[in-house]
CSV table of C-alpha atoms in Angstrom, one decimal:
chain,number,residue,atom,x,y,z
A,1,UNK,CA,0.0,0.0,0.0
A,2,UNK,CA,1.7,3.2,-1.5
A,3,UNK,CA,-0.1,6.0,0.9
A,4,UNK,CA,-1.8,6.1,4.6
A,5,UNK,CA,-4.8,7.8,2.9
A,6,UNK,CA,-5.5,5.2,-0.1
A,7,UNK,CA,-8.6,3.6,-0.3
A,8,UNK,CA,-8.2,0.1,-1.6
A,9,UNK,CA,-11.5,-1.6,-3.3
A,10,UNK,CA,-11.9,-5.5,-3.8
A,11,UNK,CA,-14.1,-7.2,-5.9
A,12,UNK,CA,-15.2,-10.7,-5.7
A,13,UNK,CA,-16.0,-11.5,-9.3
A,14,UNK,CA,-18.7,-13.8,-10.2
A,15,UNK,CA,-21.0,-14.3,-13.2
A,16,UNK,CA,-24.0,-12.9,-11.4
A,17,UNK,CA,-22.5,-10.9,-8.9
A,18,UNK,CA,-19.7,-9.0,-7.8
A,19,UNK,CA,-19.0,-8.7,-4.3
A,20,UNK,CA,-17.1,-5.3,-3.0
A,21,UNK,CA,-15.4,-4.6,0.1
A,22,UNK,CA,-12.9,-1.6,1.2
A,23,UNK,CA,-10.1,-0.8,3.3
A,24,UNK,CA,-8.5,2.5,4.2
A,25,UNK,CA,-4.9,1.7,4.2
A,26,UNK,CA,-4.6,3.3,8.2
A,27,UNK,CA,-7.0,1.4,9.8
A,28,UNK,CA,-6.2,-1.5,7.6
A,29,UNK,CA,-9.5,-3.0,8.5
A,30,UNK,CA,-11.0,-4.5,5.6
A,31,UNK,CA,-15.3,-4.1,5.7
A,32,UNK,CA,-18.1,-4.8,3.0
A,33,UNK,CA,-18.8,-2.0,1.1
A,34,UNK,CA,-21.9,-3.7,-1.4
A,35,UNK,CA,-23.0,-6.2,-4.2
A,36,UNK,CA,-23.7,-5.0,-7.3
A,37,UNK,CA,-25.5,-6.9,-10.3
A,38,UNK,CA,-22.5,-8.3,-12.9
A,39,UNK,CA,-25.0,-6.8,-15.9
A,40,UNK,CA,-24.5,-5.0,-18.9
A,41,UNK,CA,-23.7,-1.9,-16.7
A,42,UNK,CA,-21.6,-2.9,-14.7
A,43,UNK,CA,-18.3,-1.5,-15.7
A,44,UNK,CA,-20.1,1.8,-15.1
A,45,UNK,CA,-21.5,0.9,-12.0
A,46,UNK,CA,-18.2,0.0,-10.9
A,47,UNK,CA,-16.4,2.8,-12.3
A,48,UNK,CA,-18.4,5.2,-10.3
A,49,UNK,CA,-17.5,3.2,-7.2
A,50,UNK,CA,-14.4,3.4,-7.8
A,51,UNK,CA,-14.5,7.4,-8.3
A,52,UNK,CA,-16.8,8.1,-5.5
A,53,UNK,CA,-14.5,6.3,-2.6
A,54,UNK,CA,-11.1,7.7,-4.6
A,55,UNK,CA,-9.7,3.9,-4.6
A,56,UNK,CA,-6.2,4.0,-6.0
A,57,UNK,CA,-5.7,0.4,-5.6
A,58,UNK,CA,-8.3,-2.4,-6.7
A,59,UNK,CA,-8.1,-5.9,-5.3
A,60,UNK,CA,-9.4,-8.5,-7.4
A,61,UNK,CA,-9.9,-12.4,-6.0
A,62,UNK,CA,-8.6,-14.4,-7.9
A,63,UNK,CA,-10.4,-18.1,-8.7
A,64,UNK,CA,-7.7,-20.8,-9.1
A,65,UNK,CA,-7.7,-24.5,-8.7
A,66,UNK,CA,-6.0,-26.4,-5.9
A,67,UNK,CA,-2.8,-26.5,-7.9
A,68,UNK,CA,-3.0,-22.8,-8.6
A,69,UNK,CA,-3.9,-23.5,-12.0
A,70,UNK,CA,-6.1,-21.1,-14.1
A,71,UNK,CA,-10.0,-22.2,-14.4
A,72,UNK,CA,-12.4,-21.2,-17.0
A,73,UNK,CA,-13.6,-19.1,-14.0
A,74,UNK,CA,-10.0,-17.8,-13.8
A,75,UNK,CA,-10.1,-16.3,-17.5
A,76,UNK,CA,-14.0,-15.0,-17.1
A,77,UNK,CA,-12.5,-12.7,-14.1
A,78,UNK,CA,-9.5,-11.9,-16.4
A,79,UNK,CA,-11.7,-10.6,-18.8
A,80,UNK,CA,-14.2,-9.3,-17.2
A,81,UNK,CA,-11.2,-7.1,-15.3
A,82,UNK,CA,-9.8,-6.3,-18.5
A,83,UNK,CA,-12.6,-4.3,-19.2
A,84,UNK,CA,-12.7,-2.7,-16.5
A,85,UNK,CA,-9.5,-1.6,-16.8
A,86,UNK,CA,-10.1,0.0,-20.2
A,87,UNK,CA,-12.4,2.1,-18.6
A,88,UNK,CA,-10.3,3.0,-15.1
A,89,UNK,CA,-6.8,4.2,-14.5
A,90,UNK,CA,-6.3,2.6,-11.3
A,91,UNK,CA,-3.8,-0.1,-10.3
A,92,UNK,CA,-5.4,-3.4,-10.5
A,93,UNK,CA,-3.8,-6.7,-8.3
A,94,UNK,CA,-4.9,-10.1,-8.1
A,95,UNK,CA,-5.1,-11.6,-4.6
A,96,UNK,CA,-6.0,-15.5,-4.2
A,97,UNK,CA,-9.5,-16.3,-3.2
A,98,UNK,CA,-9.7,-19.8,-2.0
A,99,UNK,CA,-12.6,-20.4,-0.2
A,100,UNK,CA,-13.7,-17.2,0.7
A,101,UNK,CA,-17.2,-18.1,-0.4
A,102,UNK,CA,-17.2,-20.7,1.9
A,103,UNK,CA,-15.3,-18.9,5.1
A,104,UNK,CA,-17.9,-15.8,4.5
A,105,UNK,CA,-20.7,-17.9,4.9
A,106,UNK,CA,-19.3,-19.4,7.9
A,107,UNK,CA,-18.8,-16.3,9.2
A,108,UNK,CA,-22.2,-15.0,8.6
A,109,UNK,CA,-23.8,-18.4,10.0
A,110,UNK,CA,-22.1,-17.9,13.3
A,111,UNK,CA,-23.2,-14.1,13.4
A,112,UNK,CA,-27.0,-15.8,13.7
A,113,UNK,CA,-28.8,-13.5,11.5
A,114,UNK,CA,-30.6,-13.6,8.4
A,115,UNK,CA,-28.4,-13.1,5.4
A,116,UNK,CA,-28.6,-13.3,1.6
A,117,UNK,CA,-26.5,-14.6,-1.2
A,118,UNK,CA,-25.1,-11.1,-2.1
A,119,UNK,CA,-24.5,-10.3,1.8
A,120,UNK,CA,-21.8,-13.6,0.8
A,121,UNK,CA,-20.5,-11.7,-1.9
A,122,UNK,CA,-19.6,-8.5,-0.2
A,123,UNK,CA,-18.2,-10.8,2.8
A,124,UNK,CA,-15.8,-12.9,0.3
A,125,UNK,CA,-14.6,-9.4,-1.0
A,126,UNK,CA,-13.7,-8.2,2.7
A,127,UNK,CA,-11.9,-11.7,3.3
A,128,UNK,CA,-9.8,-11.7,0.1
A,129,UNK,CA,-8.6,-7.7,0.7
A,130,UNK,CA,-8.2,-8.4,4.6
A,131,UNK,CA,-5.8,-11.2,3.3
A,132,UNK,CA,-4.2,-8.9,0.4
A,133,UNK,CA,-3.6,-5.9,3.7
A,134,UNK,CA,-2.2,-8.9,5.9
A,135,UNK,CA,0.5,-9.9,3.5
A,136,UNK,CA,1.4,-7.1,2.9
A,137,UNK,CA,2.6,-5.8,6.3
């Protein structure tokens, strides 16, 4: 993290939705930000995301297989961040993702209250950039 006042964003790419989570880079605390819709506006949704909380760094989870090996899931978030990036002049970084689909549910089981497939999302986001913050201390 290049500045104690950046803003990173994550986004936990799927086909139908895309989880997003934040961090400011003092607190280092990683939190849910939202799910948005992975639709044909999406890019701009995301774009103005990414304007309105000034992120200069964008974490992106990464799907790989157990050996680490690209997926056809892989190259779909590949792409679909490629576009993005046409679109955004912000440093983009993958950050592996194993599991966080599963951990985030775990966690929002044990929390005890009612939650929804995109409250997963956002919480997969927060766990892959709370794991892109820890190694990088």
């Amino acid at each position: 993290m290049s500045s104690a006042t950046e803003t990173l964003l994550c986004l936990d790419v799927g086909a139908v939705r895309i989880g997003v989570a934040r961090a400011n880079a003092i607190a280092r605390i990683a939190e849910p930000l939202k799910t948005v819709t992975n639709d044909d506006v999406v890019v701009n949704t995301l774009k103005e995301i990414i304007d309105e909380v000034e992120a200069k760094t964008v974490v992106v989870g990464l799907p790989q297989n157990r050996n680490q090996e690209d997926t056809e899931q892989t190259r779909f978030v590949r792409d679909f961040i490629a576009r993005l990036q046409a679109t955004v002049s912000v440093e983009f970084v993958f950050q592996d993702e194993a599991e966080s689909s599963i951990k985030a549910e775990a966690i929002l089981k044990q929390r005890g209250k009612p939650y929804a497939k995109e409250d997963i999302d956002a919480e997969a986001a927060t766990l892959i950039l709370q794991d892109y913050i820890e190694e990088q201390a």
